[in-house]
Amino acid sequence: MTLEIIRRGLLNGHMPLPRMWHDRDMKDRYDVVIVGGGVHGLACAYYLAKNHGITDIAVLDKGYIGSGGSGRNTTILRANYLTPEGVDFYDESLRLYRDLSWELGFNVLFSERGHLTLAHTDAAVRTSRRRAEVNQIQGVNSRLIWPDEIKRLAPLIDISDHPRYPIMAALYHPPGAIIRHDAVVWAYAREADKRGVHIHMNAEVTGIDVEAGQVTGVITRRGKIKTGTVLNATAGWCTTIADMAGVSLPIVSHPLQACVTEPLKPWLDAIIVSGSLHVYVSQSDRGELVMGASIDPYTSYNMRGTLDFLEGLAGHILELFPSLANVRIMRQWAGICDMTPDFSPVIGFTPVKGFLVDVGWGTYGFKAGPVSGKRMAELIATNRVPDLIAPFRLSRFEEGALVGEKGAASVGH
Ligand code: PYC
């Protein structure tokens, strides 16, 4: 590989790199149509092709691939959830992410950093202890730590008793990691494309055909496709797509804002989260601090940043790290989060035959991409719901079998 890079350098750009995926003519029929070209949709296409030999697949995106939630997140990967169902599920995803560079033959810059959820109140310490115990029972590495160890892991953090909310403890999750999000999307796209999957960009879905309770096709701005299987793997517009098939989802959509600072020399190894101060921060491989807060408190599809968010976030970050006072913000953005009543996703079958969902990710979507893709591929190929995703079925809302994961959100909502 090194020699190849030198050879290309010497050729001074006269040898273009091969395309990662290709523009194909849209066929009028596919075995499977996946709506949403983010990490979930592309991962599902890849695992369908690789693990199950199903390759007659179209992945449709209304923009370019990775232009939705997959390109608008803060790339935090973790498995320190609150329920056994959530812990097992996100743990499988983290393990898939850990091996992804090797699996896809593309460096996705997986970087294990350790994840600290700070506790500033007695109630937060109690929740952290409970999460640590549930994690340990499920075989996931998390434990409660105290201010001296927190200071060792993040030397610039203020653990004095001066702040408004002094730090009392933290849930420490050593496997917590960050990754290069666009590389994940590109690598899944490349490997799916290689196996015969068709990726169609600028192919917004405007309708879904259903006859006698069975999906029969998808209408896009680029033409009509016949199919018996449609997977809704969208974020932000998942209820719009589901409505087209006549499926109602218990989901509301809120913006989630984030920002990055100018690049700094490496000083923060761990990922730091404070639920009480509503902030999370990590340092990217480029040296930028990647920071975010809670979802905006209103439903909207607006993806513009607000000054209000920046002011609130900066104030809280400075309570944790006063020495950042002169660091400049470089850019900000927002993504749309589809919130369910219990903060767990909705995955699996719906009352419409052939219409499947992988939606409702709230603020957890990016970290679940590989496992959802792999397990939804298994469901499509076998027509059976894998045990790992069964708790997240749509019917749980009627059955009163919620999987409450609000307490595992990085920040209070
Ligand atoms: O759940 O780790 C998380 C998270 C960070 C930003 C949004 N969600």
GROMACS .gro file of N, CA and C and ligand atoms in nm, residues 74 76 78 81 115 256 280 363-364 367 408-410, ligand 1:
model
   47
   74THR      N    1  -2.176   1.301   1.605
   74THR     CA    2  -2.049   1.332   1.671
   74THR      C    3  -1.963   1.206   1.686
   76ILE      N    4  -1.962   0.924   1.830
   76ILE     CA    5  -1.930   0.854   1.955
   76ILE      C    6  -1.989   0.712   1.951
   78ARG      N    7  -2.034   0.354   2.173
   78ARG     CA    8  -2.030   0.306   2.312
   78ARG      C    9  -2.137   0.199   2.330
   81TYR      N   10  -2.518   0.112   2.796
   81TYR     CA   11  -2.659   0.146   2.803
   81TYR      C   12  -2.719   0.103   2.938
  115HIS      N   13  -1.483   0.633   2.764
  115HIS     CA   14  -1.598   0.724   2.766
  115HIS      C   15  -1.637   0.748   2.911
  256LEU      N   16  -3.084   1.817   1.647
  256LEU     CA   17  -2.976   1.801   1.746
  256LEU      C   18  -2.857   1.877   1.690
  280TYR      N   19  -2.133   1.704   2.562
  280TYR     CA   20  -2.036   1.597   2.539
  280TYR      C   21  -1.926   1.654   2.452
  363THR      N   22  -3.095   0.988   1.947
  363THR     CA   23  -2.957   1.037   1.939
  363THR      C   24  -2.856   0.921   1.936
  364TYR      N   25  -2.904   0.799   1.904
  364TYR     CA   26  -2.816   0.682   1.909
  364TYR      C   27  -2.788   0.620   1.772
  367LYS      N   28  -2.415   0.506   1.607
  367LYS     CA   29  -2.342   0.397   1.676
  367LYS      C   30  -2.407   0.260   1.652
  408ALA      N   31  -2.982   0.646   2.948
  408ALA     CA   32  -2.849   0.622   2.890
  408ALA      C   33  -2.813   0.728   2.788
  409ALA      N   34  -2.901   0.828   2.772
  409ALA     CA   35  -2.868   0.936   2.677
  409ALA      C   36  -2.746   1.009   2.730
  410SER      N   37  -2.663   1.056   2.638
  410SER     CA   38  -2.540   1.126   2.678
  410SER      C   39  -2.575   1.247   2.762
  414PYC     O1   40  -2.547   0.881   2.275
  414PYC     O2   41  -2.331   0.904   2.283
  414PYC     C1   42  -2.442   0.942   2.249
  414PYC     C2   43  -2.455   1.066   2.172
  414PYC     C3   44  -2.362   1.163   2.155
  414PYC     C4   45  -2.419   1.257   2.074
  414PYC     C5   46  -2.544   1.218   2.043
  414PYC     N1   47  -2.566   1.100   2.103
   0.00000   0.00000   0.00000
